[in-house]
CSV table of C-alpha atoms and ligand atoms in Angstrom, one decimal:
chain,number,residue,atom,x,y,z
B,1,UNK,CA,-48.3,-117.5,118.8
B,2,UNK,CA,-49.7,-121.0,119.6
B,3,UNK,CA,-47.1,-123.7,120.3
B,4,UNK,CA,-46.0,-125.8,117.3
B,5,UNK,CA,-45.5,-129.6,117.8
B,6,UNK,CA,-42.3,-131.0,116.2
B,7,UNK,CA,-41.5,-134.7,115.9
B,8,UNK,CA,-37.9,-135.4,115.2
B,9,UNK,CA,-37.3,-138.9,113.8
B,10,UNK,CA,-33.8,-140.0,114.8
B,11,UNK,CA,-31.6,-139.8,117.9
B,12,UNK,CA,-28.2,-139.7,116.1
B,13,UNK,CA,-26.1,-136.6,116.2
B,14,UNK,CA,-28.3,-135.0,113.5
B,15,UNK,CA,-31.6,-135.5,115.3
B,16,UNK,CA,-30.3,-134.7,118.8
B,17,UNK,CA,-28.5,-131.5,117.7
B,18,UNK,CA,-31.6,-130.4,115.8
B,19,UNK,CA,-33.8,-131.1,118.8
B,20,UNK,CA,-31.4,-129.4,121.2
B,21,UNK,CA,-31.0,-126.2,119.2
B,22,UNK,CA,-34.8,-126.0,118.5
B,23,UNK,CA,-35.5,-126.5,122.2
B,24,UNK,CA,-33.7,-123.2,122.9
B,25,UNK,CA,-36.3,-121.4,120.9
B,26,UNK,CA,-39.7,-120.6,122.5
B,27,UNK,CA,-42.9,-121.9,121.0
B,28,UNK,CA,-42.1,-125.5,120.2
B,29,UNK,CA,-43.1,-128.8,121.8
B,30,UNK,CA,-40.5,-131.3,120.7
B,31,UNK,CA,-40.6,-135.1,120.6
B,32,UNK,CA,-37.7,-137.2,119.5
B,33,UNK,CA,-38.8,-140.6,118.2
B,34,UNK,CA,-36.3,-143.2,117.1
B,35,UNK,CA,-35.6,-146.9,116.7
B,36,UNK,CA,-32.1,-146.4,118.2
B,37,UNK,CA,-31.1,-144.3,121.2
B,38,UNK,CA,-27.8,-143.4,122.7
B,39,UNK,CA,-26.4,-146.5,124.4
B,40,UNK,CA,-27.4,-148.7,121.5
B,41,UNK,CA,-24.8,-150.1,119.0
B,42,UNK,CA,-26.3,-151.2,115.7
B,43,UNK,CA,-25.3,-151.2,112.1
B,44,UNK,CA,-28.3,-148.9,111.3
B,45,UNK,CA,-27.1,-146.3,113.8
B,46,UNK,CA,-23.9,-144.5,112.6
B,47,UNK,CA,-23.4,-142.0,115.4
B,48,UNK,CA,-21.8,-144.1,118.1
B,49,UNK,CA,-19.2,-145.5,115.8
B,50,UNK,CA,-17.7,-142.2,114.6
B,51,UNK,CA,-14.2,-141.0,115.6
B,52,UNK,CA,-15.4,-138.3,115.9
B,53,UNK,CA,-13.1,-135.4,115.2
B,54,UNK,CA,-13.3,-132.1,113.3
B,55,UNK,CA,-11.5,-132.7,110.0
B,56,UNK,CA,-13.4,-130.8,107.3
B,57,UNK,CA,-13.9,-132.6,104.0
B,58,UNK,CA,-16.5,-130.3,102.3
B,59,UNK,CA,-15.6,-128.4,99.1
B,60,UNK,CA,-14.7,-124.7,99.2
B,61,UNK,CA,-17.7,-122.4,98.4
B,62,UNK,CA,-20.4,-125.0,99.0
B,63,UNK,CA,-23.2,-124.9,101.6
B,64,UNK,CA,-21.6,-128.0,103.2
B,65,UNK,CA,-18.5,-125.9,103.9
B,66,UNK,CA,-20.7,-123.2,105.6
B,67,UNK,CA,-22.2,-125.9,107.8
B,68,UNK,CA,-18.8,-127.3,108.8
B,69,UNK,CA,-17.6,-123.8,109.4
B,70,UNK,CA,-20.6,-123.0,111.6
B,71,UNK,CA,-19.9,-126.1,113.7
B,72,UNK,CA,-16.3,-125.3,114.7
B,73,UNK,CA,-17.1,-122.7,117.3
B,74,UNK,CA,-19.7,-124.7,119.3
B,75,UNK,CA,-17.5,-127.8,119.3
B,76,UNK,CA,-14.4,-125.9,120.3
B,77,UNK,CA,-16.4,-124.3,123.1
B,78,UNK,CA,-17.5,-127.7,124.4
B,79,UNK,CA,-14.0,-129.0,124.2
B,80,UNK,CA,-12.5,-126.0,126.1
B,81,UNK,CA,-12.3,-128.0,129.4
B,82,UNK,CA,-10.6,-130.9,127.7
B,83,UNK,CA,-7.2,-131.0,126.0
B,84,UNK,CA,-7.4,-130.2,122.3
B,85,UNK,CA,-5.1,-132.2,120.1
B,86,UNK,CA,-3.0,-131.5,117.1
B,87,UNK,CA,-4.3,-133.1,113.9
B,88,UNK,CA,-1.7,-134.0,111.2
B,89,UNK,CA,-2.7,-134.5,107.6
B,90,UNK,CA,-0.2,-136.5,105.4
B,91,UNK,CA,-0.4,-136.4,101.6
B,92,UNK,CA,1.2,-139.0,99.4
B,93,UNK,CA,1.3,-138.2,95.6
B,94,UNK,CA,0.6,-141.8,94.7
B,95,UNK,CA,-2.8,-141.7,96.4
B,96,UNK,CA,-4.1,-139.1,93.9
B,97,UNK,CA,-7.4,-140.4,92.4
B,98,UNK,CA,-8.1,-143.0,95.0
B,99,UNK,CA,-11.4,-143.1,96.9
B,100,UNK,CA,-9.8,-141.8,100.1
B,101,UNK,CA,-7.9,-139.0,98.4
B,102,UNK,CA,-11.0,-137.9,96.6
B,103,UNK,CA,-13.0,-137.9,99.8
B,104,UNK,CA,-10.2,-135.8,101.5
B,105,UNK,CA,-9.6,-133.5,98.5
B,106,UNK,CA,-10.1,-130.3,100.4
B,107,UNK,CA,-8.5,-131.7,103.6
B,108,UNK,CA,-5.3,-132.5,101.7
B,109,UNK,CA,-5.0,-129.0,100.1
B,110,UNK,CA,-2.2,-126.8,101.4
B,111,UNK,CA,-4.7,-123.9,101.4
B,112,UNK,CA,-8.1,-125.4,102.5
B,113,UNK,CA,-11.1,-123.1,103.2
B,114,UNK,CA,-10.9,-124.0,107.0
B,115,UNK,CA,-7.3,-122.8,107.5
B,116,UNK,CA,-8.7,-119.6,109.2
B,117,UNK,CA,-11.5,-121.5,111.0
B,118,UNK,CA,-9.3,-123.9,113.1
B,119,UNK,CA,-6.4,-122.6,115.2
B,120,UNK,CA,-2.7,-123.0,114.4
B,121,UNK,CA,-3.1,-124.2,110.8
B,122,UNK,CA,0.4,-124.5,109.2
B,123,UNK,CA,2.3,-126.7,106.8
B,124,UNK,CA,4.4,-129.5,108.3
B,125,UNK,CA,8.1,-129.1,107.7
B,126,UNK,CA,9.5,-131.5,105.1
B,127,UNK,CA,12.0,-132.8,107.7
B,128,UNK,CA,9.2,-134.1,109.9
B,129,UNK,CA,7.4,-136.1,107.2
B,130,UNK,CA,7.9,-139.9,107.2
B,131,UNK,CA,9.0,-142.0,104.2
B,132,UNK,CA,6.7,-141.8,101.3
B,133,UNK,CA,4.9,-138.7,102.5
B,134,UNK,CA,5.2,-135.8,100.1
B,135,UNK,CA,3.5,-133.0,102.0
B,136,UNK,CA,1.5,-132.4,105.2
B,137,UNK,CA,-0.4,-129.8,107.2
B,138,UNK,CA,-1.2,-129.6,110.9
B,139,UNK,CA,-3.9,-127.8,112.9
B,140,UNK,CA,-5.6,-127.9,116.3
B,141,UNK,CA,-8.7,-130.0,116.3
B,142,UNK,CA,-11.1,-131.6,118.8
B,143,UNK,CA,-12.2,-135.2,119.0
B,144,UNK,CA,-15.6,-136.0,120.5
B,145,UNK,CA,-16.1,-139.0,122.8
B,146,UNK,CA,-19.4,-140.2,121.2
B,147,UNK,CA,-20.1,-142.5,124.2
B,148,UNK,CA,-20.6,-139.4,126.5
B,149,UNK,CA,-21.5,-136.8,123.9
B,150,UNK,CA,-24.7,-138.4,122.6
B,151,UNK,CA,-26.1,-139.0,126.2
B,152,UNK,CA,-25.1,-135.4,127.0
B,153,UNK,CA,-27.1,-134.1,124.1
B,154,UNK,CA,-30.1,-136.2,125.4
B,155,UNK,CA,-29.7,-134.7,128.9
B,156,UNK,CA,-29.6,-131.2,127.6
B,157,UNK,CA,-32.7,-131.8,125.5
B,158,UNK,CA,-34.5,-133.3,128.6
B,159,UNK,CA,-33.5,-130.2,130.6
B,160,UNK,CA,-35.3,-128.1,128.0
B,161,UNK,CA,-38.5,-130.2,128.0
B,162,UNK,CA,-37.9,-132.4,125.0
B,163,UNK,CA,-39.5,-135.8,125.3
B,164,UNK,CA,-38.1,-139.1,123.9
B,165,UNK,CA,-39.9,-142.1,122.5
B,166,UNK,CA,-38.8,-145.4,121.0
B,167,UNK,CA,-40.6,-145.9,117.7
B,168,UNK,CA,-40.0,-147.7,114.4
B,169,UNK,CA,-41.7,-146.1,111.4
B,170,UNK,CA,-42.2,-147.8,108.0
B,171,UNK,CA,-43.5,-144.5,106.5
B,172,UNK,CA,-42.5,-140.9,107.4
B,173,UNK,CA,-46.1,-139.8,108.0
B,174,UNK,CA,-46.5,-142.3,110.8
B,175,UNK,CA,-44.4,-140.0,112.9
B,176,UNK,CA,-47.3,-137.5,112.9
B,177,UNK,CA,-49.7,-140.2,114.1
B,178,UNK,CA,-51.4,-140.6,117.5
B,179,UNK,CA,-49.0,-143.3,118.7
B,180,UNK,CA,-46.3,-140.6,118.9
B,181,UNK,CA,-48.5,-137.5,119.8
B,182,UNK,CA,-52.2,-137.5,120.5
B,183,UNK,CA,-52.6,-133.9,119.3
B,184,UNK,CA,-51.8,-132.2,116.0
B,185,UNK,CA,-48.3,-132.5,114.7
B,186,UNK,CA,-47.0,-129.4,112.7
B,187,UNK,CA,-43.5,-130.6,111.7
B,188,UNK,CA,-41.8,-133.9,111.2
B,189,UNK,CA,-38.0,-133.6,111.0
B,190,UNK,CA,-36.4,-136.4,109.2
B,191,UNK,CA,-33.0,-137.2,110.7
B,192,UNK,CA,-32.9,-140.9,109.8
B,193,UNK,CA,-29.4,-141.0,108.3
B,194,UNK,CA,-28.8,-144.0,106.0
B,195,UNK,CA,-32.3,-145.4,106.7
B,196,UNK,CA,-33.7,-142.5,104.7
B,197,UNK,CA,-33.0,-144.8,101.8
B,198,UNK,CA,-35.6,-147.3,103.1
B,199,UNK,CA,-38.2,-145.1,104.9
B,200,UNK,CA,-41.6,-145.0,103.1
B,201,UNK,CA,-42.4,-141.6,101.7
B,202,UNK,CA,-38.7,-140.7,101.4
B,203,UNK,CA,-37.0,-143.8,99.9
B,204,UNK,CA,-34.0,-141.7,98.9
B,205,UNK,CA,-31.9,-144.1,96.8
B,206,UNK,CA,-29.1,-141.5,96.5
B,207,UNK,CA,-28.2,-142.3,100.1
B,208,UNK,CA,-25.7,-145.1,100.3
B,209,UNK,CA,-23.5,-146.7,102.9
B,210,UNK,CA,-19.8,-146.0,103.1
B,211,UNK,CA,-18.6,-148.7,105.5
B,212,UNK,CA,-16.1,-147.8,108.2
B,213,UNK,CA,-14.3,-150.3,110.3
B,214,UNK,CA,-12.4,-149.2,113.5
B,215,UNK,CA,-10.4,-150.5,116.4
B,216,UNK,CA,-10.8,-148.7,119.7
B,217,UNK,CA,-7.6,-149.1,121.9
B,218,UNK,CA,-6.5,-147.9,125.3
B,219,UNK,CA,-3.1,-146.9,124.0
B,220,UNK,CA,-2.3,-143.2,123.3
B,221,UNK,CA,-0.7,-141.7,120.2
B,222,UNK,CA,-0.2,-138.2,121.5
B,223,UNK,CA,-1.6,-136.7,118.3
B,224,UNK,CA,-4.2,-137.3,115.6
B,225,UNK,CA,-3.0,-138.2,112.1
B,226,UNK,CA,-4.8,-138.8,108.8
B,227,UNK,CA,-3.1,-140.1,105.6
B,228,UNK,CA,-4.4,-139.6,102.0
B,229,UNK,CA,-4.3,-143.3,101.3
B,230,UNK,CA,-2.8,-146.7,102.0
B,231,UNK,CA,-0.9,-149.3,100.0
B,232,UNK,CA,-3.7,-151.9,100.7
B,233,UNK,CA,-6.3,-150.9,98.2
B,234,UNK,CA,-8.6,-148.1,97.1
B,235,UNK,CA,-11.3,-148.3,99.8
B,236,UNK,CA,-8.8,-148.4,102.8
B,237,UNK,CA,-7.8,-145.5,105.0
B,238,UNK,CA,-5.4,-144.8,107.8
B,239,UNK,CA,-6.2,-142.5,110.6
B,240,UNK,CA,-5.6,-142.2,114.4
B,241,UNK,CA,-7.9,-140.1,116.6
B,242,UNK,CA,-7.8,-139.7,120.4
B,243,UNK,CA,-11.3,-139.2,121.9
B,244,UNK,CA,-11.7,-136.7,124.7
B,245,UNK,CA,-12.2,-137.6,128.4
B,246,UNK,CA,-10.7,-141.1,128.4
B,247,UNK,CA,-12.6,-142.3,125.4
B,248,UNK,CA,-9.7,-144.2,124.0
B,249,UNK,CA,-7.9,-144.0,120.6
B,250,UNK,CA,-9.7,-144.8,117.4
B,251,UNK,CA,-7.7,-146.6,114.7
B,252,UNK,CA,-9.2,-146.6,111.2
B,253,UNK,CA,-10.2,-147.5,108.8
B,254,UNK,CA,-11.9,-147.8,105.5
B,255,UNK,CA,-14.4,-146.1,103.2
B,256,UNK,CA,-16.2,-148.9,101.4
B,257,UNK,CA,-19.0,-147.5,99.3
B,258,UNK,CA,-22.1,-149.7,98.9
B,259,UNK,CA,-20.9,-152.2,101.5
B,260,UNK,CA,-23.5,-152.9,104.3
B,261,UNK,CA,-21.6,-155.7,106.0
B,262,UNK,CA,-22.0,-155.3,109.8
B,263,UNK,CA,-19.4,-157.9,110.7
B,264,UNK,CA,-15.8,-157.0,111.6
B,265,UNK,CA,-13.4,-158.2,108.9
B,266,UNK,CA,-10.5,-159.7,111.0
B,267,UNK,CA,-7.9,-159.3,108.2
B,268,UNK,CA,-8.8,-155.7,107.7
B,269,UNK,CA,-8.6,-155.2,111.5
B,270,UNK,CA,-5.0,-156.5,111.4
B,271,UNK,CA,-4.1,-154.2,108.5
B,272,UNK,CA,-5.7,-151.2,110.4
B,273,UNK,CA,-3.6,-151.9,113.5
B,274,UNK,CA,-0.4,-152.5,111.5
B,275,UNK,CA,-0.8,-149.2,109.6
B,276,UNK,CA,-1.6,-147.3,112.8
B,277,UNK,CA,1.4,-148.6,114.7
B,278,UNK,CA,3.7,-147.8,111.7
B,279,UNK,CA,2.2,-144.3,111.4
B,280,UNK,CA,2.3,-143.6,115.2
B,281,UNK,CA,5.0,-145.7,116.9
B,282,UNK,CA,4.2,-144.0,120.2
B,283,UNK,CA,1.0,-146.1,120.4
B,284,UNK,CA,3.0,-149.2,121.4
B,285,UNK,CA,6.4,-147.6,122.2
B,286,UNK,CA,7.8,-148.8,118.8
B,287,UNK,CA,6.6,-152.4,119.4
B,288,UNK,CA,4.2,-154.5,117.3
B,289,UNK,CA,0.4,-154.7,117.3
B,290,UNK,CA,0.3,-157.3,120.0
B,291,UNK,CA,1.1,-154.4,122.3
B,292,UNK,CA,-2.2,-152.7,121.5
B,293,UNK,CA,-4.7,-153.0,124.3
B,294,UNK,CA,-8.0,-153.4,122.5
B,295,UNK,CA,-11.3,-152.1,123.9
B,296,UNK,CA,-13.4,-153.2,120.9
B,297,UNK,CA,-13.6,-153.6,117.2
B,298,UNK,CA,-16.5,-151.8,115.4
B,299,UNK,CA,-18.2,-151.3,112.1
B,300,UNK,CA,-20.4,-148.3,111.2
B,301,UNK,CA,-22.0,-147.1,108.0
B,302,UNK,CA,-21.6,-143.5,107.0
B,303,UNK,CA,-24.8,-142.1,105.4
B,304,UNK,CA,-23.4,-140.7,102.2
B,305,UNK,CA,-25.8,-138.9,99.9
B,306,UNK,CA,-25.1,-138.0,96.3
B,307,UNK,CA,-25.2,-134.3,96.1
B,308,UNK,CA,-24.6,-133.8,99.9
B,309,UNK,CA,-26.8,-133.5,103.0
B,310,UNK,CA,-30.5,-133.0,102.2
B,311,UNK,CA,-31.8,-130.0,104.1
B,312,UNK,CA,-35.2,-129.3,102.6
B,313,UNK,CA,-38.8,-128.6,103.5
B,314,UNK,CA,-41.9,-130.0,101.8
B,315,UNK,CA,-45.6,-129.7,102.5
B,316,UNK,CA,-47.9,-132.8,102.8
B,317,UNK,CA,-51.5,-131.8,103.6
B,318,UNK,CA,-51.3,-129.5,106.6
B,319,UNK,CA,-48.0,-131.1,107.8
B,320,UNK,CA,-44.4,-129.8,107.1
B,321,UNK,CA,-41.6,-132.3,106.5
B,322,UNK,CA,-38.1,-131.0,107.1
B,323,UNK,CA,-35.2,-133.2,106.0
B,324,UNK,CA,-31.8,-133.2,107.6
B,325,UNK,CA,-30.0,-136.4,106.6
B,326,UNK,CA,-27.1,-137.7,104.5
B,327,UNK,CA,-24.1,-136.2,106.3
B,328,UNK,CA,-21.7,-139.0,105.2
B,329,UNK,CA,-18.4,-139.0,107.1
B,330,UNK,CA,-19.1,-135.4,108.4
B,331,UNK,CA,-22.1,-135.8,110.7
B,332,UNK,CA,-20.4,-134.4,113.8
B,333,UNK,CA,-18.3,-131.7,112.2
B,334,UNK,CA,-21.3,-130.3,110.4
B,335,UNK,CA,-23.9,-131.0,113.0
B,336,UNK,CA,-24.5,-127.5,114.3
B,337,UNK,CA,-24.5,-125.9,110.8
B,338,UNK,CA,-26.9,-128.5,109.5
B,339,UNK,CA,-29.2,-128.3,112.5
B,340,UNK,CA,-29.3,-124.5,112.2
B,341,UNK,CA,-30.2,-124.7,108.5
B,342,UNK,CA,-33.0,-127.2,109.2
B,343,UNK,CA,-34.3,-125.0,112.1
B,344,UNK,CA,-34.4,-121.9,109.8
B,345,UNK,CA,-36.7,-123.9,107.5
B,346,UNK,CA,-39.0,-124.7,110.5
B,347,UNK,CA,-39.0,-121.1,111.7
B,348,UNK,CA,-39.7,-119.7,108.3
B,349,UNK,CA,-42.8,-122.0,108.0
B,350,UNK,CA,-43.9,-121.5,111.6
B,351,UNK,CA,-44.0,-117.7,111.3
B,352,UNK,CA,-42.2,-115.1,113.3
B,353,UNK,CA,-41.0,-117.2,116.2
B,354,UNK,CA,-37.9,-116.3,118.1
B,355,UNK,CA,-34.6,-116.9,116.2
B,356,UNK,CA,-31.7,-119.1,117.3
Q,401,FAD,P1,-27.6,-142.0,112.7
Q,401,FAD,O1,-26.6,-141.8,113.7
Q,401,FAD,O2,-27.5,-143.2,111.9
Q,401,FAD,O3,-29.0,-141.9,113.3
Q,401,FAD,C1,-30.2,-142.2,112.6
Q,401,FAD,C2,-31.3,-142.2,113.6
Q,401,FAD,O4,-32.5,-142.4,112.9
Q,401,FAD,C3,-31.3,-143.4,114.6
Q,401,FAD,O5,-31.7,-143.0,115.9
Q,401,FAD,C4,-32.2,-144.4,114.0
Q,401,FAD,O6,-32.8,-145.3,115.0
Q,401,FAD,C5,-33.3,-143.4,113.5
Q,401,FAD,N1,-34.1,-144.1,112.4
Q,401,FAD,C6,-33.7,-144.4,111.2
Q,401,FAD,N2,-34.8,-144.9,110.5
Q,401,FAD,C7,-35.8,-144.9,111.4
Q,401,FAD,C8,-37.1,-145.4,111.3
Q,401,FAD,N3,-37.6,-145.9,110.1
Q,401,FAD,N4,-37.9,-145.3,112.4
Q,401,FAD,C9,-37.5,-144.8,113.6
Q,401,FAD,N5,-36.2,-144.3,113.7
Q,401,FAD,C10,-35.4,-144.4,112.6
Q,401,FAD,N6,-18.3,-137.7,111.4
Q,401,FAD,C11,-17.5,-136.7,111.8
Q,401,FAD,O7,-18.0,-135.6,111.8
Q,401,FAD,N7,-16.2,-136.8,112.2
Q,401,FAD,C12,-15.6,-138.1,112.3
Q,401,FAD,O8,-14.5,-138.2,112.6
Q,401,FAD,C13,-16.4,-139.2,111.8
Q,401,FAD,N8,-15.9,-140.4,111.9
Q,401,FAD,C14,-16.6,-141.5,111.5
Q,401,FAD,C15,-16.0,-142.8,111.6
Q,401,FAD,C16,-16.8,-143.9,111.3
Q,401,FAD,C17,-16.2,-145.3,111.3
Q,401,FAD,C18,-18.2,-143.8,110.9
Q,401,FAD,C19,-19.0,-145.0,110.6
Q,401,FAD,C20,-18.7,-142.5,110.8
Q,401,FAD,C21,-18.0,-141.4,111.1
Q,401,FAD,N9,-18.5,-140.1,111.0
Q,401,FAD,C22,-17.7,-139.0,111.4
Q,401,FAD,C23,-19.8,-139.8,110.4
Q,401,FAD,C24,-20.9,-139.7,111.4
Q,401,FAD,O9,-20.9,-140.8,112.3
Q,401,FAD,C25,-22.3,-139.7,110.7
Q,401,FAD,O10,-22.3,-138.7,109.7
Q,401,FAD,C26,-23.4,-139.3,111.7
Q,401,FAD,O11,-23.3,-140.2,112.8
Q,401,FAD,C27,-24.7,-139.5,111.1
Q,401,FAD,O12,-25.7,-139.1,112.1
Q,401,FAD,P2,-27.2,-139.2,111.8
Q,401,FAD,O13,-27.9,-138.7,113.0
Q,401,FAD,O14,-27.6,-138.6,110.5
Q,401,FAD,O15,-27.6,-140.8,111.6
């Protein structure tokens, strides 16, 4: 079987995971071409900004749930040498119908689909719930340190012979052109995230930004916590995540649909820190936000797609396009499942190559 050439557009978690898993299969020459690479921080590049923990949000019975389910085991395996942390989910009845509570609908369920996927899932005893919290659950989760995970994905790809190239495409078909690869390209895999909304030949207007603002601090909370909502407006959220391997603690946040503003809102930053300290007094030993030791403030845009992630194949002339974009706030926790689904589409079109 002659080697197939695959150009993956995008070096976020979607593109890198797809390239890495495909590089484990024989018969493919893989080039990752992207405007942004690990090490960059930019509003068009969501992956470095993520928490990023495993906190499933997909609806029971959907393909998205299968993709999140398929991602737990590889992430848990990677985390084995690092301490896993408990993740508490707090539900307040008064948040019902808010943007955050809708986003977290399955997460807030006392019987979510993932209760047998993650270890130690159980309800929180009523006595342990803070004021205003009506119910809660807790389970063991992992939290990825994106600053080391993305370069690690690159290093694993390089080890398997994947090559990397900086490139900015105005049309998807440019990725199959001679500036990327002088020979014939068989597949272009579109992992452009939010920018799929602006890429020529794709222009998917169902992909929109859901703005997230975070504060990274050196303080430790000892656990991860997520609440169904806040008292500060519909688009605001409250969560605390501790990244693995000294990556600091992420205080969040918000979920502002349609907002592309790349600048930190200082008032929102204060609200985020106040809510976090109230939720996890251990962060500052019961003291105020002036005792938070800030590493940085950040803003990232989640690539939310109406109808969920697009994993599809299409034929243009003698070229196959395979899409894997639009993971919203779940790009890490569904990364393996989505990459595997995209690779199946490549393998089915490429003929009987070896399976994953
Ligand atoms: P991106 O990371 O945006 O990468 C897109 C790539 O495509 C980049 O390399 C870019 O340069 C390239 N590209 C785009 N257009 C072009 C072009 N025209 N030419 C060349 N290259 C191009 N997810 C979780 O699973 N768990 C979490 O806890 C979590 N927390 C989050 C918290 C925040 C604040 C935010 C913002 C997101 C969070 N997410 C989380 C979501 C996660 O970050 C995204 O789903 C994920 O990063 C999307 O990855 P991606 O590879 O699809 O896109």
